[in-house]
Short mmCIF file of C-alpha atoms in Angstrom, two decimals:
data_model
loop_
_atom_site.label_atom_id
_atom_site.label_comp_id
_atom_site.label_asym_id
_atom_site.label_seq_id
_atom_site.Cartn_x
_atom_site.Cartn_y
_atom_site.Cartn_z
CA UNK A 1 0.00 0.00 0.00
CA UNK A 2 1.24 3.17 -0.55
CA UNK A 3 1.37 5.84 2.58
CA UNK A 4 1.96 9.20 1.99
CA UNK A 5 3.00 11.81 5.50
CA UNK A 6 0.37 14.34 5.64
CA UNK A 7 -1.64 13.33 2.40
CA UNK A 8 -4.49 11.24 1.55
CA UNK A 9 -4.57 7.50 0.22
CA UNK A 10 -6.76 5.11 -1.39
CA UNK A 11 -6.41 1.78 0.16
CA UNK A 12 -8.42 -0.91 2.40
CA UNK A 13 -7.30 -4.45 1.48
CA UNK A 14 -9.13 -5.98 4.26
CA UNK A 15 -12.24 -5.39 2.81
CA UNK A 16 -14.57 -7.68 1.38
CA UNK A 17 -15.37 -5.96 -1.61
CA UNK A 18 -17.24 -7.01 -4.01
CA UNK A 19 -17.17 -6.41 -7.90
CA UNK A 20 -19.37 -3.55 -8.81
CA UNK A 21 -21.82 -3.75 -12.10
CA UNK A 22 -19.68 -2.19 -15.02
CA UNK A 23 -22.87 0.12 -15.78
CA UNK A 24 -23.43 1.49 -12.14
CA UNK A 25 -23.64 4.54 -13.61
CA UNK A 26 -26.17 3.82 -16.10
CA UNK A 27 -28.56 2.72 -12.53
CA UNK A 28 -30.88 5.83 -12.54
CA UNK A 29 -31.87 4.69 -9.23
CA UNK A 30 -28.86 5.98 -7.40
CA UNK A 31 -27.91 9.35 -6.67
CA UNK A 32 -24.76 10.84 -4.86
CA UNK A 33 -24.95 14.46 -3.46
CA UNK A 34 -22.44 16.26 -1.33
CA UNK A 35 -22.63 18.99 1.06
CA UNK A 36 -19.60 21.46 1.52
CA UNK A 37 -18.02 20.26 4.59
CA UNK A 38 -15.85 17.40 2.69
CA UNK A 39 -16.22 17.69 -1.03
CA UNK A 40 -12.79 16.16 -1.79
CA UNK A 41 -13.95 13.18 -0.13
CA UNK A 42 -17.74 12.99 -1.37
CA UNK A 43 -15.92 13.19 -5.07
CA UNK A 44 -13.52 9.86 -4.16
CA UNK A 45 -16.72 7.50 -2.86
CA UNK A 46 -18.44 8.87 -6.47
CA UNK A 47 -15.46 8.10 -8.25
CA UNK A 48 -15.33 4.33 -6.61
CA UNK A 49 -18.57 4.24 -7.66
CA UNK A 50 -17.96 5.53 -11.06
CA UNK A 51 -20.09 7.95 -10.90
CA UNK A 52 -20.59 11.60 -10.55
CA UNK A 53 -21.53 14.05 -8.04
CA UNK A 54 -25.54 14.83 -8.65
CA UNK A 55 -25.77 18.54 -9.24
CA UNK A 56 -26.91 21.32 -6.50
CA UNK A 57 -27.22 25.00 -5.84
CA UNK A 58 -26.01 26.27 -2.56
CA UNK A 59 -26.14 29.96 -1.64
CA UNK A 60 -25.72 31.93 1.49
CA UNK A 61 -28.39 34.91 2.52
CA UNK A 62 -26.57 37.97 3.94
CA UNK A 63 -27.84 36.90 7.42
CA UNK A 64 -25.95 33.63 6.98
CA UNK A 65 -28.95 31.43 5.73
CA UNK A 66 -28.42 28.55 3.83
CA UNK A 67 -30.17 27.36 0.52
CA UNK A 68 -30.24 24.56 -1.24
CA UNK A 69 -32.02 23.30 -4.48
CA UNK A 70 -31.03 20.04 -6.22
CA UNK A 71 -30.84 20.48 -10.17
CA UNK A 72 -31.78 17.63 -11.50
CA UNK A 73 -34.49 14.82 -10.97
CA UNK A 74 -34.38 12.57 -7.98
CA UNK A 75 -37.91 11.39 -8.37
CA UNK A 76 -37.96 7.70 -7.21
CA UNK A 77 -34.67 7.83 -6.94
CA UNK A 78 -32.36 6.46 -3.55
CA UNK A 79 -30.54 9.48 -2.62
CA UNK A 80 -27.13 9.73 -0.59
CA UNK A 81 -26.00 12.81 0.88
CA UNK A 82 -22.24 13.18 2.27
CA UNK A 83 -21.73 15.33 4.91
CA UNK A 84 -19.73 15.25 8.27
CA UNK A 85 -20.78 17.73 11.04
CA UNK A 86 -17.55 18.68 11.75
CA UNK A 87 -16.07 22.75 11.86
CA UNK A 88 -18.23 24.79 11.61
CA UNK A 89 -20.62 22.23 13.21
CA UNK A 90 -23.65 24.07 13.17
CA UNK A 91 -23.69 25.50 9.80
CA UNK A 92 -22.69 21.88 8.56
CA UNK A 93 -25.66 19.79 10.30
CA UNK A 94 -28.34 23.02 8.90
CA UNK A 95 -26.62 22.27 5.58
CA UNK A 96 -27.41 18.53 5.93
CA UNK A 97 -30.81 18.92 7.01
CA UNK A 98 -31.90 21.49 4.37
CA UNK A 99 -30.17 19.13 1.90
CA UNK A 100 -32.86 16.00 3.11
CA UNK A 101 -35.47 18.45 3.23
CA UNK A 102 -34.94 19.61 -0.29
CA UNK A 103 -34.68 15.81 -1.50
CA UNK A 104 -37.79 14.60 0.25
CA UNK A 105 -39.63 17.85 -1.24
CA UNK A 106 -38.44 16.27 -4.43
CA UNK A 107 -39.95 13.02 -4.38
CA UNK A 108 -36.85 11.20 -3.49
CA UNK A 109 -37.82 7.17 -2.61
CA UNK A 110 -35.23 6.96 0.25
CA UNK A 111 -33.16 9.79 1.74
CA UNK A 112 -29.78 7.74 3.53
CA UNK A 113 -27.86 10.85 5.33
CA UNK A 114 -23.97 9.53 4.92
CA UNK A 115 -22.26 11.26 8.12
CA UNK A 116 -18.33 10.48 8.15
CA UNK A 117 -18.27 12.18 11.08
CA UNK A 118 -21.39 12.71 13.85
CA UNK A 119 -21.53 15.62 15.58
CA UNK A 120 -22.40 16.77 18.87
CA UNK A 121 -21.50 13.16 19.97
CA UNK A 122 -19.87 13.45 23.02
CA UNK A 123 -23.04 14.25 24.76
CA UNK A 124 -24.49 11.37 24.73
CA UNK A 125 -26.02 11.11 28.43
CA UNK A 126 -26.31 13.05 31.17
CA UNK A 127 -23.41 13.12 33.60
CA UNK A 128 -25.29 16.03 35.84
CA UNK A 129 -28.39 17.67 36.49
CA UNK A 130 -30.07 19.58 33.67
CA UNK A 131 -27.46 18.84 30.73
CA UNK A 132 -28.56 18.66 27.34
CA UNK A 133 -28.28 15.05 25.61
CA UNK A 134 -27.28 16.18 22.34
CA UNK A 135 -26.28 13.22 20.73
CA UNK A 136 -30.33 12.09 20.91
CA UNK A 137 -31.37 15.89 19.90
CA UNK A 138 -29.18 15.89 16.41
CA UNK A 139 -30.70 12.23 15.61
CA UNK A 140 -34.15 13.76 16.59
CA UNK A 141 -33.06 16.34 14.20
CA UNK A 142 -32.27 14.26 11.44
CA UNK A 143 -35.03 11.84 11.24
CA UNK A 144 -37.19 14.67 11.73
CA UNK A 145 -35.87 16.63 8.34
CA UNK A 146 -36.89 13.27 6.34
CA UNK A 147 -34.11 11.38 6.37
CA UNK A 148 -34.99 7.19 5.74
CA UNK A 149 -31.86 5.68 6.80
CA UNK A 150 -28.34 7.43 8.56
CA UNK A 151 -25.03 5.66 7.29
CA UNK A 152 -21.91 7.22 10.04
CA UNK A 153 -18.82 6.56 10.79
CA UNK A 154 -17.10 5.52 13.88
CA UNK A 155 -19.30 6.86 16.09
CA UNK A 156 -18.35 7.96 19.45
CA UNK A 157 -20.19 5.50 21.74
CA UNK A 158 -22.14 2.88 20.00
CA UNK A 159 -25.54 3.66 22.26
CA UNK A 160 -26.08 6.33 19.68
CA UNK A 161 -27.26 3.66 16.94
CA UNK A 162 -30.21 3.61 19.51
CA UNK A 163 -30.91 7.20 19.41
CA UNK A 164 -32.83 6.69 16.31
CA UNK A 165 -35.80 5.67 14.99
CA UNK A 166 -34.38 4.60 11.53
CA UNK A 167 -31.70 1.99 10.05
CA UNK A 168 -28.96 3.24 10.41
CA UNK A 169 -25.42 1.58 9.33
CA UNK A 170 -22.17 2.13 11.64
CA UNK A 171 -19.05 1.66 10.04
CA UNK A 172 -15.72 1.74 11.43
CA UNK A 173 -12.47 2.80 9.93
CA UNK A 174 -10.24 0.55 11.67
CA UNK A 175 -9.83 -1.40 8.74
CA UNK A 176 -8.09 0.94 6.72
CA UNK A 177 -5.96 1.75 9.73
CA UNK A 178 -5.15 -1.73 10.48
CA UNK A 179 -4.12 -2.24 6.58
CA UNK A 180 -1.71 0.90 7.23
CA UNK A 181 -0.01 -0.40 10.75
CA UNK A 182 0.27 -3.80 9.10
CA UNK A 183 2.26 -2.69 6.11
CA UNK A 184 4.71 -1.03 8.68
CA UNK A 185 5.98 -4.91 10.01
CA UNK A 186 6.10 -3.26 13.69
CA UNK A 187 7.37 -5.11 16.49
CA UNK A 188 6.46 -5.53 19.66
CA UNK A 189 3.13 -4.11 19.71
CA UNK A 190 0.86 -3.25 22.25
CA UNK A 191 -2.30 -1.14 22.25
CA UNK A 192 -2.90 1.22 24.47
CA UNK A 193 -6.68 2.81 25.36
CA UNK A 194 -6.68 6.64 26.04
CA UNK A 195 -9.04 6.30 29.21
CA UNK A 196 -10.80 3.38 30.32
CA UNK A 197 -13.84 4.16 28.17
CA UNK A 198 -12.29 3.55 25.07
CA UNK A 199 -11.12 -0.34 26.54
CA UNK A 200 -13.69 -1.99 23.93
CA UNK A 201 -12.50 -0.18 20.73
CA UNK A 202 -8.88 -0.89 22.32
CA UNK A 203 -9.32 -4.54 22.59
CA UNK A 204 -11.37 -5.03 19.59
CA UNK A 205 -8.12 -3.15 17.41
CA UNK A 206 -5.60 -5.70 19.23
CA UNK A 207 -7.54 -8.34 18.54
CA UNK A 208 -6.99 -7.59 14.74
CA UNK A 209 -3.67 -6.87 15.18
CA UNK A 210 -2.65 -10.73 15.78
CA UNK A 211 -4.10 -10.51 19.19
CA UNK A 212 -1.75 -7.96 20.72
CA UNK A 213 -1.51 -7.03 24.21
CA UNK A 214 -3.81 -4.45 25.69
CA UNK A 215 -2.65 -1.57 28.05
CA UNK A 216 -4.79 1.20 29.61
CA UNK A 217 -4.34 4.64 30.79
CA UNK A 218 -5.92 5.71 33.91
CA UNK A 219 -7.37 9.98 33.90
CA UNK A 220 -9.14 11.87 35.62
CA UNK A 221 -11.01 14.13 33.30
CA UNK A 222 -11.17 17.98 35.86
CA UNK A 223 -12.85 19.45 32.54
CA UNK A 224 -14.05 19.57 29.30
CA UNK A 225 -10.63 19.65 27.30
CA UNK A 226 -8.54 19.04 30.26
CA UNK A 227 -7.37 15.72 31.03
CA UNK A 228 -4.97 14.54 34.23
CA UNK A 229 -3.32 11.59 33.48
CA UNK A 230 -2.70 9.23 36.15
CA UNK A 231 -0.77 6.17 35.55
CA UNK A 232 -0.66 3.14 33.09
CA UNK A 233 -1.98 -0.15 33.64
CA UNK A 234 -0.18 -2.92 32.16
CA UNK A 235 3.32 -3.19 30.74
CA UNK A 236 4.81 -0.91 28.23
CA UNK A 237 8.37 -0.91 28.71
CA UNK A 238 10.86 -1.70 25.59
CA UNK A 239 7.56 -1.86 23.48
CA UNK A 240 5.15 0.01 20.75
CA UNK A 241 2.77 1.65 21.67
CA UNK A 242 -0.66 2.11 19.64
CA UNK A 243 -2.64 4.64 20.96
CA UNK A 244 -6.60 3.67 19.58
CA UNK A 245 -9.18 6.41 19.41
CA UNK A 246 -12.40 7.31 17.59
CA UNK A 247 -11.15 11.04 17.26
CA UNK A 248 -8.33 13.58 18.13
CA UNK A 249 -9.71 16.64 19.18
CA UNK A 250 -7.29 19.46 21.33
CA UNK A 251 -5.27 16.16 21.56
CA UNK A 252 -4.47 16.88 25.33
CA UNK A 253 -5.76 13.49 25.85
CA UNK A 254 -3.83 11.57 23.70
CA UNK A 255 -0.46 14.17 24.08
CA UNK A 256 0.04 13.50 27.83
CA UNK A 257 -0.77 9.65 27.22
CA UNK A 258 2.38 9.58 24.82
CA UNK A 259 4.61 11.12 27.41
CA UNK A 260 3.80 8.79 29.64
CA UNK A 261 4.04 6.27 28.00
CA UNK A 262 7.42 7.40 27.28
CA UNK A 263 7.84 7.72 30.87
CA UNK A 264 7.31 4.02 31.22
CA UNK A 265 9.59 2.96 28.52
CA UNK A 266 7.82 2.46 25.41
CA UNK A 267 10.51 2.53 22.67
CA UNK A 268 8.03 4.27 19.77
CA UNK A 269 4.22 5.69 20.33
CA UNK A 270 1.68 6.07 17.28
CA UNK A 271 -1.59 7.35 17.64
CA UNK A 272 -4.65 5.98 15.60
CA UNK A 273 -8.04 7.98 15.20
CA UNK A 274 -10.56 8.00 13.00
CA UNK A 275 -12.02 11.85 13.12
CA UNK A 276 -8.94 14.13 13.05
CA UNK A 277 -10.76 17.21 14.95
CA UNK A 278 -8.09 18.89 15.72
CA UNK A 279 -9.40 22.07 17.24
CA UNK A 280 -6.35 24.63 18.52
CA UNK A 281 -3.55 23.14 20.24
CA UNK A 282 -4.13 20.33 19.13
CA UNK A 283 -1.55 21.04 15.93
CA UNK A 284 1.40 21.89 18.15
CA UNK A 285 0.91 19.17 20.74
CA UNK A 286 0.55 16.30 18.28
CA UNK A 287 3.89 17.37 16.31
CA UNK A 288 5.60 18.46 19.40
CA UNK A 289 8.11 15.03 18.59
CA UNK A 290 6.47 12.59 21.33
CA UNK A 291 4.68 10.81 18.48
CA UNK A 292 6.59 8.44 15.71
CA UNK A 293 3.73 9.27 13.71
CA UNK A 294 -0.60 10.43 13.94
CA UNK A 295 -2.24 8.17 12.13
CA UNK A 296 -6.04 9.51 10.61
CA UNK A 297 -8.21 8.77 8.18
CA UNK A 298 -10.18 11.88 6.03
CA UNK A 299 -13.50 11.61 7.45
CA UNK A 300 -13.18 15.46 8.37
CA UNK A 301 -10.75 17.66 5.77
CA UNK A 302 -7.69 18.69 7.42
CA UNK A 303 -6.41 22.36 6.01
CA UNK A 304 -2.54 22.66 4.93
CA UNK A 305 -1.97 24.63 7.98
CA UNK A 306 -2.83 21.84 10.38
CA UNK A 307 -0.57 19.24 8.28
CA UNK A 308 2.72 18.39 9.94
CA UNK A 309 5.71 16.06 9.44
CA UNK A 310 4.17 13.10 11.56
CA UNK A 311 0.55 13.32 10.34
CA UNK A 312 -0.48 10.39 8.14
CA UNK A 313 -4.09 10.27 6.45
CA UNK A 314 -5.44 7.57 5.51
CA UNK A 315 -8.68 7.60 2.96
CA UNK A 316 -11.99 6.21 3.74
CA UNK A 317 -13.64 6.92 0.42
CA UNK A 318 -13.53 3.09 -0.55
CA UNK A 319 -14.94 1.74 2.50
CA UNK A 320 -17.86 4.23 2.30
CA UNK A 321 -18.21 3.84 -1.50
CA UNK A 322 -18.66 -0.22 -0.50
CA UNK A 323 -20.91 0.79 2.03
CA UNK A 324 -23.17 3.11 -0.42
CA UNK A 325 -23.57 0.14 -3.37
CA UNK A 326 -24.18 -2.65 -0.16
CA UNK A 327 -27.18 -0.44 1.07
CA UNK A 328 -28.29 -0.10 -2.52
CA UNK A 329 -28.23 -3.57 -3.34
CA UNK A 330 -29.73 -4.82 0.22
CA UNK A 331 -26.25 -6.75 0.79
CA UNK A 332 -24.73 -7.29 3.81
CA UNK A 333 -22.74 -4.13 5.16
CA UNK A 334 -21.69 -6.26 8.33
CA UNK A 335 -20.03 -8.89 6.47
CA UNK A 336 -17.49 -6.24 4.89
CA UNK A 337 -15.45 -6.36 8.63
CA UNK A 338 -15.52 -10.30 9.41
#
């Protein structure tokens, strides 16, 4: 596979995948929109697919409203909108729910919302009196606009499939990370979960990766953003160290797990997430040389400006392109991660 520091690539061997039609394109059933918060990304699942973006009018009101009109047919058509909520959030999610508003006004058969990335995640139950579960409210949101069926990525606690009242598909991109790691021939590995909530994604990667020992590290969260680390549980000395993650997002977290881990002898540290976030200082403490190298995928773009020497992303356009022609054929999504 080839890997390229701070740039996307197209690869997921461990994928089932199966051959697609030679006339997918000719299917008038099938039609592939994208919103504006990852266009580079909606344009590599249309060209797996071999087809191309539908076409759409988006304009902004001097207030900052959004609007949307799809310019061409969709009538009885299966529609599939790309769009992560990630920065700006809000103006993203609007943008997605005009967009399945504006398709069910349009006499689409089946709206499927394709979120890469799902925002307003991390609130996903209430830790104290009179919060807001906002994971529930933009899923309340969604179905509400129309939407038939959700496809998302990686999601950031898997109680959230619950939170709606429609299929929806969760995909993971592990697989394309795993491909990535695997092509490296490490040594020694052992993978290491952030906090002790994330033990389930961590043992389910080192299970992949030829059963690999498991380490966690013990925080105490003091605030949003701000993370104490404590101390690590399990052995770490003389090895590598794979931090596992659904998303980097200041990257205190993961920044102050490194250096421990460091502390505690581990000869090389990579970190592995899905959504790269990374909201301000998260740049300078990912690069800041505690990391052999930050390993994410392109579910959310990531500007020039927040590229750095260590960065490596990874493409998920395949994996979702699979996903897209599975759900259109009624095949098995599932069966594409045995």
């Amino acid at each position: 596979m080839n890997a390229h520091r701070g740039s996307a690539v197209l690869s997921s061997t461990t994928l089932k995948v199966q051959p697609l039609p030679t006339a997918l394109n000719e299917n008038n059933r099938l039609r592939l929109f994208s919103g504006s918060a990852n266009t580079v990304l909606s344009q590599e699942v249309a060209r797996y697919l071999g087809m191309d973006l539908g076409p759409m009018i988006r304009k902004g009101f001097a207030d900052g409203e959004l609007y949307i009109q799809i310019q061409e047919s969709i009538r009885g058509c299966d529609v599939y909108l790309i769009q992560p909520c990630c920065h700006p959030v809000n103006d993203n999610l609007m943008e997605l729910l005009i967009m399945v508003d504006a398709c069910r006004r349009a006499s689409a058969r089946q709206v499927t919302a394709v979120i890469p990335y799902y925002g307003y995640a991390r609130a996903d139950r209430k830790t104290a009196g009179r919060e807001s579960i906002t994971a529930k409210l933009v899923a309340n949101l969604i179905t509400q606009s129309g939407a038939n069926r959700v496809l998302a990525m990686d999601l950031h606690s898997a109680q959230i499939q619950g939170y709606f009242d429609i299929p929806l598909d969760h995909v993971y991109g592990s697989p394309v990370i795993l491909d990535y790691l695997k092509s490296k021939n490490l040594e020694d590995i052992v993978v290491v979960s952030p906090d002790v909530g994330g033990v389930a994604r961590a043992r389910a990667f080192a299970k992949k990766l030829n059963d690999a020992p498991l380490a966690i590290i013990d925080k105490r969260r003091q605030a949003h953003n701000v993370a104490e680390v404590m101390n690590v549980i399990g052995d770490v000395r003389g090895k590598t160290a794979v931090l596992v993650d659904d998303m980097i997002d200041t990257g205190g977290t993961i920044a102050a797990g490194a250096k421990l881990l460091r502390e505690e002898g581990a000869s090389q540290v990579y970190a592995c997430a899905t959504h790269a976030v990374f909201s301000p200082p998260a740049v300078e403490r990912l690069s800041s040389g505690v990391f052999e190298e930050v390993i994410v995928t392109n579910t959310i773009p990531i500007p020039e400006r927040d590229r750095f020497p260590q960065l490596v992303v990874l493409s998920v356009a395949n994996l979702l392109g699979e996903t897209i022609w599975r759900i259109h054929d009624d095949s098995s999504v599932s069966s594409m991660f045995r």
